[in-house]
PDB file of C-alpha atoms and ligand atoms in Angstrom:
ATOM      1  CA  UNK A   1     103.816  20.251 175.345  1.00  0.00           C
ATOM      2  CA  UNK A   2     106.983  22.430 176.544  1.00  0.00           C
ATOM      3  CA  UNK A   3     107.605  24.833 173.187  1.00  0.00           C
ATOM      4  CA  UNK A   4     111.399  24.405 173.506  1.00  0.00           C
ATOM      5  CA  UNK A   5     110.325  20.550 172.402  1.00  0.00           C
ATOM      6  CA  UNK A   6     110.195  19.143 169.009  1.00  0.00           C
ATOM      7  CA  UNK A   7     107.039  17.426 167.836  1.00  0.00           C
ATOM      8  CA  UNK A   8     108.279  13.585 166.223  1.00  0.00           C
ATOM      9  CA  UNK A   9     108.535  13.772 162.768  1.00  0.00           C
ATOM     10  CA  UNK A  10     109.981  17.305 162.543  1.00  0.00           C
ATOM     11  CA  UNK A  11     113.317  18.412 163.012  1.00  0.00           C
ATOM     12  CA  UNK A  12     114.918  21.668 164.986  1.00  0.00           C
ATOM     13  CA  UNK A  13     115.832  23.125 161.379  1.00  0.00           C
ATOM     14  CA  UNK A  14     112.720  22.480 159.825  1.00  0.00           C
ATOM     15  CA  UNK A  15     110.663  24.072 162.589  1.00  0.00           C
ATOM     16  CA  UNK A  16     112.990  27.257 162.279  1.00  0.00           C
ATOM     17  CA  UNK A  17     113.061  27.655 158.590  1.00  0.00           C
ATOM     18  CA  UNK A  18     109.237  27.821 159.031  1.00  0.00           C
ATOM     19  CA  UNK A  19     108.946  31.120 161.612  1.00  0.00           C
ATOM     20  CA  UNK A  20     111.894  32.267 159.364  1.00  0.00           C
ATOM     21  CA  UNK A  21     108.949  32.168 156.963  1.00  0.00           C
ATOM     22  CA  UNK A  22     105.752  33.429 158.674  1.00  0.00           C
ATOM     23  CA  UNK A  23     108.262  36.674 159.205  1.00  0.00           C
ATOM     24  CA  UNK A  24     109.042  37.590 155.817  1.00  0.00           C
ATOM     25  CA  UNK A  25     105.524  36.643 154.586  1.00  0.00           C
ATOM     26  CA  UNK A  26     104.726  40.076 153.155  1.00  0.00           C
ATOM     27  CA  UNK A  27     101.181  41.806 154.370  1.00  0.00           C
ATOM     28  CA  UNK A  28     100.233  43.107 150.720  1.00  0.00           C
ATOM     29  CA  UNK A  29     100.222  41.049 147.576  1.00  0.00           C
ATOM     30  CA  UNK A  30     102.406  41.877 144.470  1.00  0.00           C
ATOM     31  CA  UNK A  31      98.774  41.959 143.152  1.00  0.00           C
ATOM     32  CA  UNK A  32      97.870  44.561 145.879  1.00  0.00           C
ATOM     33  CA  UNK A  33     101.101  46.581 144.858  1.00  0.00           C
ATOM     34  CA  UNK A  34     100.631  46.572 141.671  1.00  0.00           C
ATOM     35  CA  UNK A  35      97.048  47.698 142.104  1.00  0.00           C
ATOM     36  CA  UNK A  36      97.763  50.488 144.401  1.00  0.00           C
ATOM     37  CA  UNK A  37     100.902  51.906 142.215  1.00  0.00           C
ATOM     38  CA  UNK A  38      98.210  51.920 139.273  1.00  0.00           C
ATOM     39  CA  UNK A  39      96.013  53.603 140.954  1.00  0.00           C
ATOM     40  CA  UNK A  40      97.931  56.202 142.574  1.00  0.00           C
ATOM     41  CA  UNK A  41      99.722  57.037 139.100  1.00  0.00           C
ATOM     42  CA  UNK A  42      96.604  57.465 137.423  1.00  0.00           C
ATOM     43  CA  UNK A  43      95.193  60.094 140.275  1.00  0.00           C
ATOM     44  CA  UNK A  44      98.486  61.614 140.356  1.00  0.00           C
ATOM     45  CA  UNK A  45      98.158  61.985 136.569  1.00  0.00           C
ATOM     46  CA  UNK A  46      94.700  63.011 136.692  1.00  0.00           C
ATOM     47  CA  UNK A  47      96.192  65.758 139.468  1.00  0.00           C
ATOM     48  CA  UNK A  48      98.675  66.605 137.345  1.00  0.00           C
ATOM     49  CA  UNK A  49      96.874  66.838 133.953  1.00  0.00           C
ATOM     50  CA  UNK A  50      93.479  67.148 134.503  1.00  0.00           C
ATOM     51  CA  UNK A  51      91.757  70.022 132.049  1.00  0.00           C
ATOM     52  CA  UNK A  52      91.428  72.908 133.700  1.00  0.00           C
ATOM     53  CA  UNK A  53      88.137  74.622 132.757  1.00  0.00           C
ATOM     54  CA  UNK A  54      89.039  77.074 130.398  1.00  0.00           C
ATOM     55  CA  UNK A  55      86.772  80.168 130.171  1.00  0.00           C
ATOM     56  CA  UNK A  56      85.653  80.845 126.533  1.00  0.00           C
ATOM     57  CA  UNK A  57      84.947  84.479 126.287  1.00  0.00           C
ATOM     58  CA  UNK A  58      81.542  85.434 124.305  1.00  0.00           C
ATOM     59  CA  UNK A  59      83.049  87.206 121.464  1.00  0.00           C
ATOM     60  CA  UNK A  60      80.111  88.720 120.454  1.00  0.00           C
ATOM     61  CA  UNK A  61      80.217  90.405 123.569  1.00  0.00           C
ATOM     62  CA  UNK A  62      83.844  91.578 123.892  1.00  0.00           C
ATOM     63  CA  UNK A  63      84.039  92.757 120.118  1.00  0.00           C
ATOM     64  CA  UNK A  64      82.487  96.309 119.743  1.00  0.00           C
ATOM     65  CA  UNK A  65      79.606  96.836 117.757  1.00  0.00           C
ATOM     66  CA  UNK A  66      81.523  98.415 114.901  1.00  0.00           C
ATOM     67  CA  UNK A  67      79.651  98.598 112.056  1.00  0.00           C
ATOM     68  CA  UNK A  68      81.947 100.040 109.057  1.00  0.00           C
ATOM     69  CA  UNK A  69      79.891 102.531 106.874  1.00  0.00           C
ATOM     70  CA  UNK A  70      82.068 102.905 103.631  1.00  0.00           C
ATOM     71  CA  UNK A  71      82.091 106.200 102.402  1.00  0.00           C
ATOM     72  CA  UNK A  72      80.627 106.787  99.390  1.00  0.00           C
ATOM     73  CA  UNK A  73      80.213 110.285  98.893  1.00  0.00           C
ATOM     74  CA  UNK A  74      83.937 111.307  97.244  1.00  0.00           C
ATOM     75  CA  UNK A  75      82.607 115.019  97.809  1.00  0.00           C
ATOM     76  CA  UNK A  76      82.421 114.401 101.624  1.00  0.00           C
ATOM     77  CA  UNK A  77      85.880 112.624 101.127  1.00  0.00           C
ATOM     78  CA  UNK A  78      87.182 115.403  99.249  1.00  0.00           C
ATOM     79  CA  UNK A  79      86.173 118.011 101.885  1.00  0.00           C
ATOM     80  CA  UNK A  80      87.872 115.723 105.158  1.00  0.00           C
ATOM     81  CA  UNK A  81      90.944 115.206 103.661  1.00  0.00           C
ATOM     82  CA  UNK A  82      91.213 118.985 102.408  1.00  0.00           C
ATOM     83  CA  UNK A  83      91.370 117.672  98.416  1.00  0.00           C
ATOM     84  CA  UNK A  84      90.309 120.024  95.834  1.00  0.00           C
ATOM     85  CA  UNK A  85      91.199 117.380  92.063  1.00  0.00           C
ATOM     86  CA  UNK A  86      89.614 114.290  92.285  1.00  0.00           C
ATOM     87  CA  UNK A  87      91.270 112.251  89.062  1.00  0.00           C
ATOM     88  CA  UNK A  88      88.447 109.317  88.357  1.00  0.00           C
ATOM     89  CA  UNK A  89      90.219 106.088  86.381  1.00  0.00           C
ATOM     90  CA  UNK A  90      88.610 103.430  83.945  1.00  0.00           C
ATOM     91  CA  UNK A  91      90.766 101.226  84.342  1.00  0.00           C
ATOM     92  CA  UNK A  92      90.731  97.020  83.088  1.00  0.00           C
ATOM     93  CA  UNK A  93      95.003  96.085  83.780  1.00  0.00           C
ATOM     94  CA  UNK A  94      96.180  99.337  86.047  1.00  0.00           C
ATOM     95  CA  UNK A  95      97.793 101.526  83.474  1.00  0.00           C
ATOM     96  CA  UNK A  96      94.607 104.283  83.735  1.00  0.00           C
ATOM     97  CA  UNK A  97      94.995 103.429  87.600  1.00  0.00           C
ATOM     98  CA  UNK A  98      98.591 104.081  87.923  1.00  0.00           C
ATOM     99  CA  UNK A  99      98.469 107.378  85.444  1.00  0.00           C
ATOM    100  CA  UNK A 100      95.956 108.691  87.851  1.00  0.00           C
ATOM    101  CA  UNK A 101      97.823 107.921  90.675  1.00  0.00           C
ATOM    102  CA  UNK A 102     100.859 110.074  89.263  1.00  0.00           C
ATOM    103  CA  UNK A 103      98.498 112.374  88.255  1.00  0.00           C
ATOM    104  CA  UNK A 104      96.579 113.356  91.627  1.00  0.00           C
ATOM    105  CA  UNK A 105     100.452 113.444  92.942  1.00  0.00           C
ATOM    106  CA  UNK A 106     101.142 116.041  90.619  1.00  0.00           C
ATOM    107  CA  UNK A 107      98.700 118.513  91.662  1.00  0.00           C
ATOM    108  CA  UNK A 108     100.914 119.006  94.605  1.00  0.00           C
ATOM    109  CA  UNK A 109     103.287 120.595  92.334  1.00  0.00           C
ATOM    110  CA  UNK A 110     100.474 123.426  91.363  1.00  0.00           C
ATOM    111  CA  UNK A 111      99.672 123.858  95.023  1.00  0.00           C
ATOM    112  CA  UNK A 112      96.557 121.591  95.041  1.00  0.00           C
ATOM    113  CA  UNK A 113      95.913 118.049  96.353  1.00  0.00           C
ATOM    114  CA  UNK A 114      94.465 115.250  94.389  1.00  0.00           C
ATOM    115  CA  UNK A 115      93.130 111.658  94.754  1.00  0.00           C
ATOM    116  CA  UNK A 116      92.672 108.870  92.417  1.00  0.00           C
ATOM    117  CA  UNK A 117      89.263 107.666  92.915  1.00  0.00           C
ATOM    118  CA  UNK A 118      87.292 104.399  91.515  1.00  0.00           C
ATOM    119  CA  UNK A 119      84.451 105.626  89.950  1.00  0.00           C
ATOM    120  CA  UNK A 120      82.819 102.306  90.862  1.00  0.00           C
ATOM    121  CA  UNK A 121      83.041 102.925  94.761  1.00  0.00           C
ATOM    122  CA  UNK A 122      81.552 106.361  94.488  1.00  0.00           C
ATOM    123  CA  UNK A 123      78.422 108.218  94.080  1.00  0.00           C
ATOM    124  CA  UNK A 124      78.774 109.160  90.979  1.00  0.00           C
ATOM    125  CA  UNK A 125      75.810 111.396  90.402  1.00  0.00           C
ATOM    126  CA  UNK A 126      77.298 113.976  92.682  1.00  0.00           C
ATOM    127  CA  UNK A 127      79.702 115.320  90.067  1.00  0.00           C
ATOM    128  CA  UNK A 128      76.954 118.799  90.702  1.00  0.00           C
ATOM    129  CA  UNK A 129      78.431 118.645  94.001  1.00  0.00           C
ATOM    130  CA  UNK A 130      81.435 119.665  92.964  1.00  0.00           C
ATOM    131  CA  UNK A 131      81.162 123.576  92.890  1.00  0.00           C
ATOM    132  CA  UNK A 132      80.887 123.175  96.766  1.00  0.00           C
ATOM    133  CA  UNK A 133      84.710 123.062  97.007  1.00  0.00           C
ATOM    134  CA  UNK A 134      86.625 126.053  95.994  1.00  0.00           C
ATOM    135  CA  UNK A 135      88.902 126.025  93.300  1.00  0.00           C
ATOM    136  CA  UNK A 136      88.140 122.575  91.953  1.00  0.00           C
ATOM    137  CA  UNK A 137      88.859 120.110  89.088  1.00  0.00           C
ATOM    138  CA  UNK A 138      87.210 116.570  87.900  1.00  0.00           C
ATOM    139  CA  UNK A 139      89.825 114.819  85.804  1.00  0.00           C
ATOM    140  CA  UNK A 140      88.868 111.418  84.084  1.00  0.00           C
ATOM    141  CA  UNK A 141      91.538 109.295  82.765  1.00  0.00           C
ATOM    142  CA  UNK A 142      90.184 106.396  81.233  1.00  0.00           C
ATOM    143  CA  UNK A 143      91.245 103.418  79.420  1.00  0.00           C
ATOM    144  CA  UNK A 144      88.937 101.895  76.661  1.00  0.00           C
ATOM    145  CA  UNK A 145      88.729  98.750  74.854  1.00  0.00           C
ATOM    146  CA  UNK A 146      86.955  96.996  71.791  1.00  0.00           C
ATOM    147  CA  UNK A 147      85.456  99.507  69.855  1.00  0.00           C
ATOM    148  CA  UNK A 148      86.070 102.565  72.989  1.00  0.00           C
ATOM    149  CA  UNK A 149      84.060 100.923  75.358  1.00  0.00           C
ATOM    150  CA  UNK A 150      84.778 101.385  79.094  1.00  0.00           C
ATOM    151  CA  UNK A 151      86.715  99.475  81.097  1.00  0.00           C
ATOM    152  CA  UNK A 152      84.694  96.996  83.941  1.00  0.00           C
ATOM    153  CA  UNK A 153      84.842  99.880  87.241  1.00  0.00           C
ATOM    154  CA  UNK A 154      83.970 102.142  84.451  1.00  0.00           C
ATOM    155  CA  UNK A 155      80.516 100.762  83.066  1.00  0.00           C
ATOM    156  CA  UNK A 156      78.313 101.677  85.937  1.00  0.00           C
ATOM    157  CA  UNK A 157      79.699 105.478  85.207  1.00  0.00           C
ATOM    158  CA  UNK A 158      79.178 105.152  81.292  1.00  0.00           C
ATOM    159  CA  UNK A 159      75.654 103.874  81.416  1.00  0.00           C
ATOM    160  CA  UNK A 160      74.521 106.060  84.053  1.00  0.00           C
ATOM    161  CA  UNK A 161      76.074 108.999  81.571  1.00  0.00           C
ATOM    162  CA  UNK A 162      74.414 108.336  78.959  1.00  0.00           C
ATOM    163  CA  UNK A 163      70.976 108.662  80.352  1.00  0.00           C
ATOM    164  CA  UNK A 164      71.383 111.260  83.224  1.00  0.00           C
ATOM    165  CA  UNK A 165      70.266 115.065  83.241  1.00  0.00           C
ATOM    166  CA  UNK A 166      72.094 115.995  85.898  1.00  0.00           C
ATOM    167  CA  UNK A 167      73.393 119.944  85.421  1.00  0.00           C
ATOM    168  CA  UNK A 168      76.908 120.007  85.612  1.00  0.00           C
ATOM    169  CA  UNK A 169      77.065 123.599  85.319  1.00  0.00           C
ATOM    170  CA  UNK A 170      79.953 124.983  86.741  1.00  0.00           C
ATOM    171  CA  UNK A 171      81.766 121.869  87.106  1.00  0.00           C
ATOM    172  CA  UNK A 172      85.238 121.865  85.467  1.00  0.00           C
ATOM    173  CA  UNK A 173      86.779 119.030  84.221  1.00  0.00           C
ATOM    174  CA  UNK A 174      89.305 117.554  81.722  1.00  0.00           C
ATOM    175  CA  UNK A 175      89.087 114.122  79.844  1.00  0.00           C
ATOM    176  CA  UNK A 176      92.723 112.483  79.587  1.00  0.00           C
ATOM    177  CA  UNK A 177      92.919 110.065  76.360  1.00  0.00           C
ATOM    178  CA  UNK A 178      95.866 108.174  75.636  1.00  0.00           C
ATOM    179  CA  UNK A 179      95.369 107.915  71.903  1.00  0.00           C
ATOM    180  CA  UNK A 180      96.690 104.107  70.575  1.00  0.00           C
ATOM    181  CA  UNK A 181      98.047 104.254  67.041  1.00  0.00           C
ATOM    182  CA  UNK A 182      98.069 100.453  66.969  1.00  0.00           C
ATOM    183  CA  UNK A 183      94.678  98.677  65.589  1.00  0.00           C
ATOM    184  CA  UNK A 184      92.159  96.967  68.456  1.00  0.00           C
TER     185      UNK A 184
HETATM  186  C1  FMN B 201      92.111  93.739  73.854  1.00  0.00           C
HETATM  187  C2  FMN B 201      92.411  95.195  73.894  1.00  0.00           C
HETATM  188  C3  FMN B 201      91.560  96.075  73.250  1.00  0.00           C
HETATM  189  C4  FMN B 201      91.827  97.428  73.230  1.00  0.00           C
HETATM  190  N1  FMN B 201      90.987  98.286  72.594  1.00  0.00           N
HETATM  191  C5  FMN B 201      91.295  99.596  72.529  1.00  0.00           C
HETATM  192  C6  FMN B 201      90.468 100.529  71.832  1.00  0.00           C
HETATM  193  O1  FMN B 201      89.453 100.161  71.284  1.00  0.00           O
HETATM  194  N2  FMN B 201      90.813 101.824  71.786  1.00  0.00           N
HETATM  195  C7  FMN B 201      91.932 102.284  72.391  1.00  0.00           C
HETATM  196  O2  FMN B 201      92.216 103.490  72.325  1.00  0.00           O
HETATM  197  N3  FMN B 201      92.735 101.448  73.101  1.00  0.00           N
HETATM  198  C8  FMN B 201      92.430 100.123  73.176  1.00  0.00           C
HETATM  199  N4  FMN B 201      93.271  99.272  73.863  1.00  0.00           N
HETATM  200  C9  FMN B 201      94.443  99.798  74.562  1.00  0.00           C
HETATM  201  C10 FMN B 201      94.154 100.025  76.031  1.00  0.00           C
HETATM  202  O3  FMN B 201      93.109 100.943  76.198  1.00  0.00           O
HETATM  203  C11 FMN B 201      95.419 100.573  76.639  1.00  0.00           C
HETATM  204  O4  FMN B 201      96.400  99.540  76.645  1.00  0.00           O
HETATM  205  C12 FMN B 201      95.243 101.086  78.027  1.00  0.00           C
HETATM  206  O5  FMN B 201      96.407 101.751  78.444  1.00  0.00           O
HETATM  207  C13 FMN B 201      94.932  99.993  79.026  1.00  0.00           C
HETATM  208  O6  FMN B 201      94.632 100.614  80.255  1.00  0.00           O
HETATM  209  P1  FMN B 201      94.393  99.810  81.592  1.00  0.00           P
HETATM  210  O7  FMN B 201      95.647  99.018  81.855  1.00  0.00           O
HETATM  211  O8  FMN B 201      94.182 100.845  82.626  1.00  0.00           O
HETATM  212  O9  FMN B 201      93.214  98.925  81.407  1.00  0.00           O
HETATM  213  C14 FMN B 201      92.991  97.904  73.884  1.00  0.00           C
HETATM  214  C15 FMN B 201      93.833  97.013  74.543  1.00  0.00           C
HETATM  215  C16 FMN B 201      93.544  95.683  74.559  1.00  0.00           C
HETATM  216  C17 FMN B 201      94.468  94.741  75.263  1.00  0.00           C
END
């Protein structure tokens, strides 16, 4: 049969609306579309996103070694920083602290240098040791409580006073009390 004729039982507009048809049939699916766009928004996310590998650095390796000695030699302390009155403190609330602190200040004004020290963070049984520096002076200013027992950073000091033999020949030293007239 000759193309240009119609087949009986079909019409000229019902053959045409049919190729019109077979033309704008699509190739993909909306399925297929929909598909694809998911899929390329999730690898352009990944592209986009994705965790770059982060390098953790070993920090045991990068910190230095430093191992912090504390110094507990106040003679070797007293020597580096050029001090020649060392003003120990019992202290419990700060007032012995703080009256040392003034104190060591002071010395400046007789041309020496001072520094409040903790008896607690110090070697205390070098008080001998003293009569290596010229022209120097132990002062202990403590604070006492109860019945004129020492303060907490001050017990160590006590007990280890009342037992020691150590000759402190040679050492000079003053005691600063604060006398309270009130009754403990
Ligand atoms: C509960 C208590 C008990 C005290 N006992 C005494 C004492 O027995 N003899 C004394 O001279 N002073 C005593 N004080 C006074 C303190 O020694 C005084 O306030 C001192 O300046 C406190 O020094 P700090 O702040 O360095 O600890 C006592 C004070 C308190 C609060």
């Amino acid at each position: 049969m000759d193309s240009s004729e119609v087949e009986p039982g079909t019409s000229t507009a019902d053959s045409a609306a049919e190729s019109s048809l077979v033309v704008e049939e699509s190739f993909f699916s909306t399925l297929d579309i929909f598909l694809f766009s998911l899929i390329a928004g999730f690898a352009i996310y990944w592209f986009v996103f994705r965790k770059k590998k982060v390098e953790i650095p070993d920090y045991k390796t990068l910190q230095p070694q430093v191992q912090t000695i504390r110094e507990t030699s106040f003679i070797e302390k007293m020597k580096k920083t050029g001090k020649n009155i060392v003003v120990f403190y019992g202290s419990q609330t700060g007032t012995a602290e703080e009256f040392a602190n003034r104190l060591s200040k002071d010395a400046q004004r007789y041309g020496m240098r001072g520094m409040a020290t903790d008896p607690e963070e110090y070697d205390m049984s070098e008080l001998n040791r003293l009569t290596e520096i010229e022209n120097t002076l132990a002062i202990f200013c403590m604070a006492t409580y109860g019945e004129g027992d020492p303060t907490d950073n001050a017990q160590d000091f006590y007990d280890w006073m009342q037992e020691t033999d150590l000759d402190l020949t040679g050492v000079k030293y003053a005691v600063s009390i604060k006398e309270n007239k009130q009754d403990f």
